[in-house]
XYZ file of C-alpha atoms in Angstrom:
696
model
C 0.000 0.000 0.000
C 2.839 2.547 0.515
C 3.469 2.182 -3.231
C -0.086 3.087 -4.311
C -0.895 6.721 -5.166
C -3.997 8.733 -5.990
C -3.885 10.825 -9.167
C -6.033 13.969 -9.044
C -6.974 15.495 -12.410
C -8.055 19.141 -12.649
C -10.904 20.262 -14.881
C -11.598 23.260 -17.094
C -13.168 25.212 -14.234
C -10.226 24.648 -11.892
C -12.035 22.013 -9.854
C -11.207 18.323 -9.714
C -12.479 16.586 -12.824
C -11.274 13.050 -12.288
C -9.448 10.653 -10.036
C -7.394 7.593 -10.796
C -4.799 5.260 -9.371
C -1.091 4.919 -10.002
C 1.827 3.101 -8.435
C 5.465 3.896 -7.784
C 7.961 2.221 -10.128
C 11.149 4.012 -9.032
C 12.326 5.381 -5.700
C 13.113 8.788 -7.232
C 9.538 9.532 -8.277
C 8.287 7.654 -11.351
C 4.573 6.794 -11.240
C 2.861 4.357 -13.642
C -0.802 4.708 -14.617
C -3.159 4.654 -17.604
C -2.874 7.335 -20.270
C -6.634 7.940 -20.219
C -6.487 8.854 -16.511
C -4.524 12.006 -17.398
C -7.002 13.491 -19.862
C -5.459 16.039 -22.246
C -3.546 19.031 -20.993
C -5.080 18.793 -17.513
C -3.326 19.880 -14.303
C -2.219 16.805 -12.346
C -1.455 16.167 -8.705
C -0.233 12.957 -7.049
C -1.168 12.046 -3.475
C 1.121 9.480 -1.884
C 0.154 7.010 0.835
C 1.462 9.316 3.584
C -1.106 11.933 2.555
C 1.440 14.290 0.989
C 0.545 16.076 -2.243
C 3.076 16.296 -5.087
C 2.928 18.411 -8.236
C 3.643 16.434 -11.396
C 6.866 17.755 -12.937
C 6.659 15.964 -16.280
C 4.841 13.355 -18.308
C 7.904 11.096 -18.415
C 6.445 8.824 -21.106
C 3.053 8.134 -22.648
C 1.498 5.885 -25.270
C -2.138 6.593 -26.135
C -2.599 3.366 -28.100
C -1.316 1.181 -25.246
C -3.092 3.423 -22.699
C 0.051 3.708 -20.585
C 1.759 6.681 -18.950
C 4.616 7.454 -16.577
C 4.545 10.582 -14.402
C 7.541 12.249 -12.771
C 7.263 13.790 -9.293
C 9.961 15.084 -6.962
C 10.612 12.219 -4.614
C 13.297 10.380 -2.731
C 13.111 7.163 -0.785
C 9.776 6.179 -2.296
C 8.860 2.498 -2.228
C 8.493 1.054 -5.750
C 6.646 -2.112 -6.672
C 8.540 -4.935 -8.350
C 7.600 -5.425 -12.001
C 6.908 -9.029 -12.962
C 6.886 -10.786 -16.328
C 3.354 -10.820 -17.692
C 4.160 -13.676 -20.075
C 4.412 -16.018 -17.074
C 0.770 -15.516 -16.056
C -1.516 -18.539 -16.371
C -5.267 -18.704 -16.822
C -6.894 -19.354 -13.462
C -3.974 -17.830 -11.551
C -4.933 -15.866 -8.433
C -4.325 -12.110 -8.665
C -5.221 -8.986 -6.706
C -5.418 -5.239 -7.299
C -5.123 -2.185 -5.045
C -6.776 1.051 -6.086
C -9.116 3.939 -5.318
C -12.611 2.970 -6.571
C -14.995 5.923 -6.158
C -12.283 7.666 -4.115
C -12.050 4.891 -1.506
C -8.285 4.842 -1.061
C -6.242 1.631 -0.973
C -9.150 -0.701 -1.598
C -8.066 -4.295 -2.232
C -9.891 -6.693 -4.525
C -8.925 -10.217 -5.558
C -9.806 -12.498 -8.446
C -8.284 -14.726 -11.098
C -6.842 -14.417 -14.580
C -9.668 -15.582 -16.835
C -7.928 -15.180 -20.217
C -4.904 -13.716 -21.990
C -5.883 -11.794 -25.116
C -4.629 -9.412 -27.770
C -7.152 -6.624 -28.300
C -6.491 -4.047 -31.041
C -2.820 -5.110 -31.095
C -2.525 -4.605 -27.325
C -1.507 -7.469 -25.010
C -4.359 -7.600 -22.471
C -5.072 -9.645 -19.367
C -8.726 -10.520 -18.830
C -9.418 -10.700 -15.092
C -12.406 -11.719 -12.997
C -12.174 -8.496 -10.989
C -14.689 -5.627 -10.865
C -13.267 -2.325 -12.163
C -14.954 0.844 -10.908
C -14.298 4.571 -11.553
C -11.047 5.454 -9.783
C -9.585 1.964 -10.299
C -7.973 2.807 -13.634
C -4.204 2.658 -13.246
C -4.293 0.130 -10.394
C -1.508 -2.480 -10.389
C -2.540 -6.089 -11.021
C -0.414 -8.151 -8.612
C 0.394 -11.802 -8.168
C 0.390 -13.276 -4.669
C 4.089 -12.362 -4.288
C 3.342 -8.663 -4.893
C 4.832 -8.449 -8.391
C 3.052 -6.243 -10.950
C 1.823 -8.085 -14.050
C -0.611 -5.553 -15.442
C -2.362 -2.195 -15.081
C -6.168 -2.174 -14.797
C -7.617 -0.138 -17.629
C -11.238 -0.937 -18.628
C -14.245 -2.790 -17.300
C -16.252 -5.253 -19.325
C -19.480 -3.969 -20.845
C -20.925 -7.471 -20.630
C -20.629 -8.249 -16.919
C -19.715 -6.075 -13.913
C -17.218 -8.568 -12.498
C -14.950 -8.721 -15.523
C -12.235 -6.313 -16.578
C -9.036 -5.920 -18.554
C -5.485 -4.926 -17.683
C -2.646 -3.872 -19.982
C 0.228 -6.345 -19.652
C 3.112 -4.846 -17.655
C 5.659 -5.951 -20.264
C 4.202 -3.242 -22.537
C 5.346 -0.608 -20.003
C 8.984 -1.681 -19.954
C 9.970 -0.106 -23.329
C 8.595 3.229 -22.063
C 10.843 2.954 -19.010
C 13.868 2.307 -21.224
C 13.075 4.921 -23.888
C 10.833 7.630 -22.433
C 9.461 10.604 -24.365
C 9.318 13.223 -21.584
C 7.050 16.263 -21.847
C 7.514 18.991 -19.186
C 4.350 20.217 -17.495
C 4.886 23.663 -18.986
C 4.287 22.067 -22.391
C 1.641 19.582 -21.201
C -0.633 22.078 -19.494
C -3.027 23.721 -21.900
C -6.171 23.990 -19.778
C -6.126 27.543 -18.486
C -2.419 28.023 -19.225
C -1.321 31.625 -19.659
C 0.138 32.580 -23.021
C 3.869 32.698 -22.332
C 4.318 35.156 -25.173
C 1.993 37.557 -23.346
C 2.792 36.893 -19.682
C 5.796 35.964 -17.564
C 5.184 34.481 -14.106
C 7.791 35.079 -11.411
C 8.066 33.495 -7.952
C 5.625 30.656 -8.590
C 1.999 30.360 -7.377
C -0.675 29.027 -9.721
C -1.707 31.527 -12.389
C -4.272 30.465 -14.985
C -6.843 32.035 -17.258
C -10.500 31.286 -17.737
C -13.109 33.024 -19.896
C -11.149 36.273 -19.966
C -10.233 36.138 -16.270
C -6.797 35.527 -14.786
C -6.976 33.559 -11.543
C -4.222 33.067 -9.010
C -3.954 30.886 -5.934
C -1.251 29.223 -3.906
C 1.620 30.879 -2.104
C 4.367 32.462 -4.172
C 8.021 31.624 -3.541
C 8.891 35.259 -2.884
C 9.026 36.642 0.632
C 5.536 37.148 2.054
C 4.127 34.823 -0.603
C 4.887 37.361 -3.341
C 4.250 36.261 -6.923
C 4.262 38.404 -10.057
C 2.638 37.979 -13.455
C 4.278 40.533 -15.751
C 2.929 41.602 -19.108
C 5.375 41.440 -22.000
C 3.781 44.539 -23.547
C 5.897 47.663 -23.374
C 4.602 50.764 -21.644
C 3.784 53.640 -24.018
C 5.558 56.977 -23.731
C 4.366 59.100 -20.826
C 1.711 59.895 -19.890
C 0.096 56.454 -19.919
C -2.209 54.325 -17.797
C -2.345 50.769 -16.439
C -5.644 49.332 -15.276
C -7.167 46.070 -14.066
C -10.273 44.853 -12.299
C -9.548 42.692 -9.253
C -11.610 40.703 -6.779
C -10.167 39.089 -3.651
C -11.700 35.945 -2.216
C -10.698 37.123 1.268
C -10.090 40.785 2.100
C -7.290 39.823 4.495
C -5.223 39.098 1.382
C -3.441 41.417 -1.030
C -3.366 41.527 -4.840
C -3.265 44.213 -7.507
C -1.069 46.095 -9.970
C 2.703 46.371 -10.264
C 4.596 48.795 -12.494
C 8.146 49.804 -13.345
C 9.178 46.191 -12.637
C 12.756 45.205 -13.497
C 11.914 41.516 -14.016
C 13.459 40.529 -10.687
C 12.735 41.955 -7.215
C 12.292 45.679 -7.866
C 9.013 47.382 -8.713
C 6.160 49.518 -7.404
C 2.832 48.041 -6.349
C -0.689 49.456 -5.922
C -3.108 46.992 -4.372
C -5.771 46.435 -1.704
C -4.322 44.883 1.444
C -6.456 43.936 4.450
C -9.200 46.258 3.207
C -6.938 49.302 2.731
C -5.308 50.631 -0.440
C -1.536 50.476 -0.367
C 1.219 51.944 -2.524
C 4.591 50.255 -1.977
C 8.082 50.259 -3.433
C 9.891 46.918 -3.536
C 13.670 47.318 -3.551
C 14.656 43.691 -2.985
C 13.673 40.172 -1.984
C 12.606 40.648 1.659
C 10.599 42.821 4.021
C 13.679 44.889 4.948
C 13.853 46.157 1.369
C 10.131 46.877 0.999
C 8.781 50.345 1.698
C 5.107 51.253 2.117
C 4.907 54.717 0.544
C 1.305 55.313 1.560
C -1.746 53.428 2.813
C -5.300 54.788 2.969
C -8.890 53.817 3.621
C -11.255 54.688 0.803
C -15.050 54.706 0.721
C -14.786 54.009 -3.003
C -13.254 50.559 -2.472
C -15.929 47.836 -2.357
C -14.818 44.816 -0.268
C -15.698 41.441 -1.744
C -16.640 42.932 -5.129
C -14.888 43.739 -8.377
C -12.797 46.902 -8.035
C -11.021 48.747 -10.824
C -7.448 49.743 -9.995
C -5.706 52.254 -12.238
C -2.291 53.901 -12.163
C -1.610 56.966 -14.304
C 2.101 57.408 -15.002
C 3.215 60.965 -15.694
C 6.552 62.736 -15.813
C 7.689 63.217 -12.233
C 4.690 61.562 -10.565
C 2.102 58.796 -10.688
C -1.496 58.802 -9.499
C -3.501 55.828 -8.222
C -7.249 55.361 -8.653
C -9.883 52.940 -7.393
C -13.188 52.767 -9.279
C -12.311 56.003 -11.142
C -11.601 57.945 -7.921
C -8.065 59.151 -7.198
C -6.883 57.901 -3.804
C -3.085 58.283 -3.877
C -0.400 60.362 -5.555
C 3.383 60.044 -5.375
C 6.464 61.771 -6.731
C 8.757 58.877 -5.764
C 11.165 58.471 -8.681
C 13.515 55.645 -7.702
C 12.213 53.605 -10.672
C 11.047 55.195 -13.913
C 11.275 52.317 -16.403
C 10.190 48.704 -16.531
C 7.193 46.502 -17.083
C 3.659 46.395 -15.707
C 1.594 43.466 -14.535
C -0.163 41.774 -11.640
C 0.890 40.719 -8.161
C -0.396 38.692 -5.240
C 0.890 38.258 -1.700
C 0.418 35.851 1.190
C -2.110 33.032 0.550
C -4.421 35.302 -1.410
C -6.843 33.826 -3.924
C -7.726 36.523 -6.459
C -9.278 37.083 -9.875
C -8.275 39.709 -12.419
C -9.923 40.844 -15.634
C -9.663 43.627 -18.213
C -5.956 44.283 -17.765
C -5.090 47.241 -19.960
C -2.032 49.285 -20.878
C -2.882 52.386 -22.901
C -2.232 56.086 -23.308
C -5.579 56.545 -21.586
C -7.954 53.923 -20.168
C -11.589 55.049 -20.466
C -13.636 55.088 -17.244
C -15.845 52.054 -16.652
C -18.520 53.781 -14.592
C -21.868 54.731 -16.123
C -22.438 58.398 -16.780
C -24.686 60.272 -14.367
C -27.312 60.669 -17.070
C -27.383 56.912 -17.717
C -27.747 56.163 -14.016
C -30.646 58.617 -13.776
C -32.418 57.073 -16.773
C -32.131 53.540 -15.365
C -33.117 54.649 -11.862
C -36.218 56.334 -13.208
C -37.322 53.065 -14.802
C -36.696 51.202 -11.554
C -38.627 53.781 -9.537
C -41.594 53.130 -11.773
C -41.459 49.492 -10.651
C -42.556 50.531 -7.168
C -39.391 50.620 -5.075
C -39.895 52.302 -1.669
C -37.425 54.279 0.391
C -36.719 53.045 3.940
C -37.634 55.341 6.856
C -35.328 56.128 9.776
C -37.872 55.340 12.509
C -39.161 52.158 10.901
C -38.184 49.819 13.770
C -39.758 52.039 16.419
C -42.944 52.413 14.443
C -43.384 48.716 13.631
C -42.247 47.143 16.909
C -45.717 47.468 18.534
C -47.176 45.378 15.696
C -45.582 42.264 17.211
C -45.712 38.909 15.398
C -48.211 40.150 12.831
C -45.850 42.947 11.892
C -43.009 40.490 11.345
C -45.214 38.356 9.098
C -46.044 41.416 7.012
C -42.347 42.307 6.731
C -41.428 38.776 5.674
C -44.145 38.837 3.036
C -42.782 42.155 1.824
C -39.277 40.640 1.738
C -40.599 37.766 -0.352
C -42.127 40.259 -2.780
C -38.841 42.148 -3.030
C -36.979 38.890 -3.677
C -39.405 38.177 -6.509
C -38.796 41.686 -7.794
C -35.038 41.091 -7.624
C -35.460 37.915 -9.679
C -37.428 39.889 -12.256
C -34.659 42.487 -12.417
C -32.044 39.762 -12.935
C -34.189 38.273 -15.710
C -34.628 41.741 -17.218
C -30.859 42.311 -17.196
C -30.317 38.892 -18.816
C -32.940 39.643 -21.480
C -31.312 42.993 -22.291
C -27.899 41.319 -22.542
C -29.323 38.631 -24.840
C -31.022 41.238 -27.018
C -27.835 43.283 -27.339
C -25.716 40.243 -28.249
C -28.236 38.966 -30.804
C -28.521 42.421 -32.373
C -24.735 42.484 -32.707
C -24.667 38.914 -34.045
C -27.260 39.577 -36.744
C -25.381 42.747 -37.668
C -22.114 40.826 -38.080
C -23.820 38.170 -40.237
C -25.575 40.716 -42.425
C -24.146 41.340 -45.874
C -22.038 39.420 -48.373
C -20.413 36.133 -47.400
C -16.888 37.453 -47.981
C -17.545 40.428 -45.683
C -18.771 38.389 -42.701
C -16.349 38.228 -39.762
C -16.672 34.577 -38.706
C -14.353 35.021 -35.719
C -16.431 37.902 -34.340
C -19.672 35.952 -34.789
C -18.282 32.819 -33.119
C -17.039 34.827 -30.133
C -20.481 36.389 -29.734
C -21.870 32.895 -29.093
C -19.572 32.721 -26.069
C -20.628 36.207 -24.987
C -24.282 35.170 -25.224
C -23.720 32.862 -22.250
C -21.106 34.969 -20.452
C -21.405 38.744 -20.544
C -17.834 39.087 -19.255
C -16.333 37.677 -22.462
C -14.323 40.495 -24.033
C -14.730 39.879 -27.762
C -12.059 42.397 -28.756
C -9.513 40.812 -26.415
C -9.879 37.443 -28.117
C -9.890 38.971 -31.594
C -6.568 40.624 -30.802
C -5.244 37.297 -29.504
C -6.034 35.580 -32.806
C -4.415 38.472 -34.685
C -1.261 38.037 -32.586
C -1.258 34.292 -33.247
C -1.401 34.916 -36.992
C 1.355 37.525 -36.767
C 3.636 35.078 -34.931
C 3.118 32.437 -37.621
C 3.596 34.932 -40.459
C 6.835 36.225 -38.926
C 8.425 32.794 -39.460
C 7.537 32.573 -43.141
C 9.566 33.799 -46.099
C 7.801 36.361 -48.258
C 7.448 33.877 -51.121
C 6.020 31.050 -48.944
C 3.433 28.972 -50.773
C 0.227 27.513 -49.320
C 1.942 24.280 -48.338
C 4.551 26.130 -46.276
C 1.921 28.372 -44.697
C -0.246 25.431 -43.656
C 2.789 23.566 -42.319
C 3.702 26.595 -40.196
C 0.094 26.889 -39.003
C -0.008 23.203 -38.029
C 3.331 23.362 -36.220
C 2.348 26.448 -34.241
C -1.207 25.412 -33.389
C -0.770 21.726 -32.580
C 2.876 21.174 -31.657
C 3.824 24.435 -29.971
C 0.527 25.659 -28.518
C -0.977 22.217 -27.898
C -4.462 22.772 -29.354
C -6.268 19.430 -29.427
C -9.629 17.755 -29.721
C -11.606 17.256 -26.527
C -11.973 13.549 -25.763
C -12.906 13.003 -22.127
C -14.994 16.190 -21.902
C -16.554 16.352 -25.383
C -20.029 17.578 -24.388
C -18.832 20.364 -22.107
C -20.315 23.681 -23.285
C -16.838 25.188 -23.007
C -15.958 23.336 -26.220
C -18.515 25.451 -28.100
C -17.268 28.766 -26.711
C -14.415 29.938 -28.927
C -13.116 32.127 -26.083
C -12.656 29.082 -23.856
C -11.241 27.025 -26.721
C -8.569 29.726 -26.983
C -8.072 29.699 -23.199
C -7.916 25.917 -22.829
C -6.557 24.976 -26.290
C -9.195 22.267 -26.418
C -12.369 22.046 -28.465
C -14.700 20.063 -30.663
C -14.321 19.813 -34.452
C -16.320 22.906 -35.403
C -14.752 25.383 -32.973
C -11.231 24.186 -33.739
C -12.075 24.448 -37.441
C -13.321 28.039 -37.063
C -10.022 28.989 -35.432
C -8.063 27.183 -38.163
C -10.056 28.890 -40.934
C -9.585 32.325 -39.384
C -5.846 31.860 -38.871
C -5.530 30.532 -42.411
C -7.384 33.551 -43.807
C -4.972 35.891 -42.043
C -2.079 33.945 -43.570
C -3.535 34.225 -47.061
C -4.682 30.592 -47.301
C -8.172 29.839 -48.589
C -9.943 27.428 -46.257
C -13.634 26.551 -46.135
C -15.796 24.623 -43.725
C -17.273 21.247 -44.654
C -20.091 19.998 -42.451
C -19.705 16.243 -42.611
C -22.514 14.529 -40.681
C -21.420 14.395 -37.052
C -17.922 15.722 -37.741
C -16.916 19.166 -39.027
C -13.749 19.448 -41.140
C -11.933 22.045 -43.232
C -11.039 22.029 -46.919
C -7.975 23.765 -48.323
C -8.735 25.196 -51.763
C -5.435 26.181 -53.414
C -5.211 28.488 -56.411
C -3.684 25.583 -58.327
C -3.981 21.888 -57.623
C -6.518 19.680 -55.893
C -8.477 20.590 -52.789
C -7.592 18.765 -49.566
C -9.787 17.903 -46.572
C -8.195 18.612 -43.177
C -9.407 17.202 -39.854
C -8.460 19.909 -37.347
C -9.874 17.852 -34.458
C -7.227 15.211 -35.218
C -4.348 17.670 -35.174
C -4.589 18.750 -38.818
C -4.726 15.243 -40.284
C -5.156 15.262 -44.078
C -8.183 13.217 -45.161
C -8.755 11.422 -48.431
C -12.302 10.978 -49.671
C -12.143 7.329 -48.612
C -11.072 8.296 -45.095
C -13.849 10.880 -44.897
C -16.367 8.258 -46.001
C -15.078 5.834 -43.372
C -15.427 8.511 -40.686
C -18.995 9.389 -41.730
C -20.006 5.734 -41.836
C -18.547 5.153 -38.352
C -20.544 8.078 -36.931
C -23.837 7.837 -38.836
C -23.843 4.261 -40.180
C -24.637 5.583 -43.650
C -22.486 6.200 -46.729
C -20.967 9.570 -47.587
C -23.133 11.599 -49.968
C -21.957 14.188 -52.437
C -23.924 16.900 -50.625
C -21.971 16.128 -47.442
C -18.820 17.476 -49.101
C -20.254 20.859 -50.057
C -18.759 23.926 -48.418
C -21.000 25.566 -45.825
C -21.369 29.316 -45.480
C -20.549 31.265 -42.332
C -24.157 31.651 -41.208
C -24.572 27.879 -41.390
C -21.419 27.409 -39.296
C -22.787 29.731 -36.601
C -26.169 27.972 -36.588
C -24.432 24.591 -36.295
C -22.447 25.863 -33.300
C -25.689 27.047 -31.692
C -27.302 23.665 -32.374
C -24.439 21.966 -30.534
C -25.181 24.123 -27.497
C -28.911 23.490 -27.876
C -28.285 19.742 -27.811
C -26.184 20.024 -24.639
C -28.826 22.189 -22.939
C -31.522 19.700 -23.918
C -29.450 16.844 -22.512
C -29.049 18.806 -19.268
C -32.766 19.745 -19.198
C -31.809 23.436 -19.143
C -34.929 25.119 -20.519
C -33.571 28.665 -20.130
C -30.475 27.702 -22.094
C -32.552 25.985 -24.779
C -34.665 29.127 -25.215
C -31.560 31.301 -25.416
C -30.025 29.171 -28.181
C -33.328 28.902 -30.058
C -33.666 32.682 -29.918
C -30.175 32.975 -31.389
C -30.832 30.399 -34.126
C -34.045 32.169 -35.141
C -32.339 35.569 -35.053
C -29.847 34.245 -37.614
C -32.319 32.008 -39.528
C -35.867 33.377 -39.057
C -37.310 30.798 -41.475
C -36.124 27.790 -39.428
C -39.574 26.256 -38.917
C -38.634 23.231 -36.733
C -36.788 25.504 -34.317
C -39.708 27.932 -34.236
C -42.061 25.083 -33.390
C -39.686 23.894 -30.672
C -39.537 27.408 -29.239
C -43.333 27.674 -29.233
C -43.549 24.528 -27.106
C -40.827 25.732 -24.730
C -42.387 29.159 -24.377
C -45.738 27.599 -23.537
C -44.090 25.233 -21.063
C -42.275 28.088 -19.297
C -45.350 30.310 -19.035
C -44.648 32.677 -21.943
C -48.125 32.486 -23.501
C -47.721 35.550 -25.737
C -44.379 34.341 -27.094
C -45.806 30.903 -27.841
C -48.734 32.494 -29.704
C -46.371 34.612 -31.794
C -44.461 31.524 -32.937
C -47.614 29.510 -33.637
C -49.164 32.372 -35.621
C -45.966 32.734 -37.665
C -46.070 29.035 -38.523
C -49.761 29.205 -39.447
C -49.175 32.254 -41.619
C -46.151 30.883 -43.483
C -47.138 27.192 -43.423
C -43.650 25.789 -44.180
C -43.350 22.414 -45.861
C -43.980 19.419 -43.616
C -46.029 21.303 -41.049
C -49.180 19.773 -39.529
C -51.550 22.731 -39.772
C -54.402 21.055 -37.900
C -52.132 20.083 -34.998
C -50.883 23.667 -34.843
C -54.436 25.026 -34.729
C -55.267 22.627 -31.923
C -52.155 23.772 -30.062
C -53.257 27.379 -30.550
C -56.692 26.600 -29.102
C -54.965 25.006 -26.104
C -52.815 28.092 -25.546
C -55.702 30.537 -25.815
C -58.003 28.671 -23.453
C -58.768 30.769 -20.363
C -57.113 29.530 -17.182
C -59.441 27.708 -14.799
């Protein structure tokens, strides 16, 4: 049991996504497990039998086909298991396994070898042992404690039958590893190293336009920096970010004039106050607090906008557009800007900006007045100073009345939240239809695809991600000679996207909505065929390569259409694999169990791509029984394709089911007026009669 470990796998939202088993194969920190336990690009952590947690330093070796992997952790004096010879196993031989089924650590199960098989060219051991979630990666041991296999899959026929990969298949990986450092492995939430440089450790990651940090930095006081690689403009200029602290006892905010080592200024909230400090070295004796103030404009526990305006001879510090500090300290006048955290602070950042001038985020006074006037019309009352004294004599009855009033206000708050969501949806759909209006060649597919992500998350900064894609294209183009042909451009695109940046198809998390949000595909470098294809098409367009989308049934691909020569299908989901027609037909038949048709190979226009992306989200929402989400995606589909009769009928049913009688009637009346092909007019009329019946 001291040799058995638990492997924790992080998910796209930063929480634990999976759990598996591994075992120690060398005293200096090599761990064997299944390849599928690791997922793709996920953060990994190993928990040893003594309860200690170890960061994985590298994927020492991996083979997806054999479903084997070796992890490297920092360790000394670990207790490895002895590897046996799997060819010596006999049918009927007694075996046992130790693992973590359903998180139950070090559970032991015994059984027998029921058969020795070769499955898909893999040497497998069939065992009469139940395999449960969390057991993958468990060592299969003989009665002398030697490892003969690694549990990998359970039988679909009977619950008490499973399969293990023969341990002899692991031995070549031990002799000839193919190590991948975690800096290259991690793609989920990894910061772009060409945009950011992390100093002094801690865990910095990005998610949906946010930068999140947790863990203690290696610097004194838990200091950790995340410096932007962008240069500061000539003075005057401004640096700004929005920050939210999980606990106000922490400290996190902006740094500027950083030398890339220990020296810089910092402006940040600390224990509820706003602090301006100068850092002259690695420890507290070289740190100087220039000023610290309380400010009524700082909102504890909420998002706060920090801004520093750098001018000749001074800098000014703002919180939520209000100046709170000013300094003429001039020890440092050059360097970089970025983010910082101290102590054990958990913090989120968004909207980091460096500009000549950062526009204020607050609403104008006139806008606030207009919105407040609308809210006043909804019947909000002002509290009175003597309310307690006046109502106290009412006793229990008075409290009941107050609670009823509170319930009404809570209902009103829900209505306001729904109103805000409806306004956001309307604004996004208006922008989406505007982007998709006009000639096909003028439509900005990237912008439209990012708006789908913004539909579900109002904090998605479309322009930020558009600039990121522009930078990606510029980096690829910078490597190419001026006379590069299409073949060279595509090769450079493939190398950058798949080998260097690690973009890949989602396997273990395919139906996660994140895979349909292009913003999160860019954050996580993981997606489904259509979103990866959109990115590929848009990068190709910026490189001067003509690419078009092809909507194969169940699997979206890209086609390269050169000026001269034959067109070529490309499967972006499979890392840019080139597909022949025969391979495309085989893929379609495997997914749909029907042959490839000529129409399947036609290029699809950009509006169709956007609608297909929305349909993917609609299918996920339907699977999750999320009626609000289904309505949102149907609204978007119909905004783009108003004549989509099946979707209009589906929306009519959903609107009726969710109490939107007027909306349901509008959809039914549209269908009755236009009577699209295949519609059952009599059934629609009966549905209309049902809707219009007075409530009993």
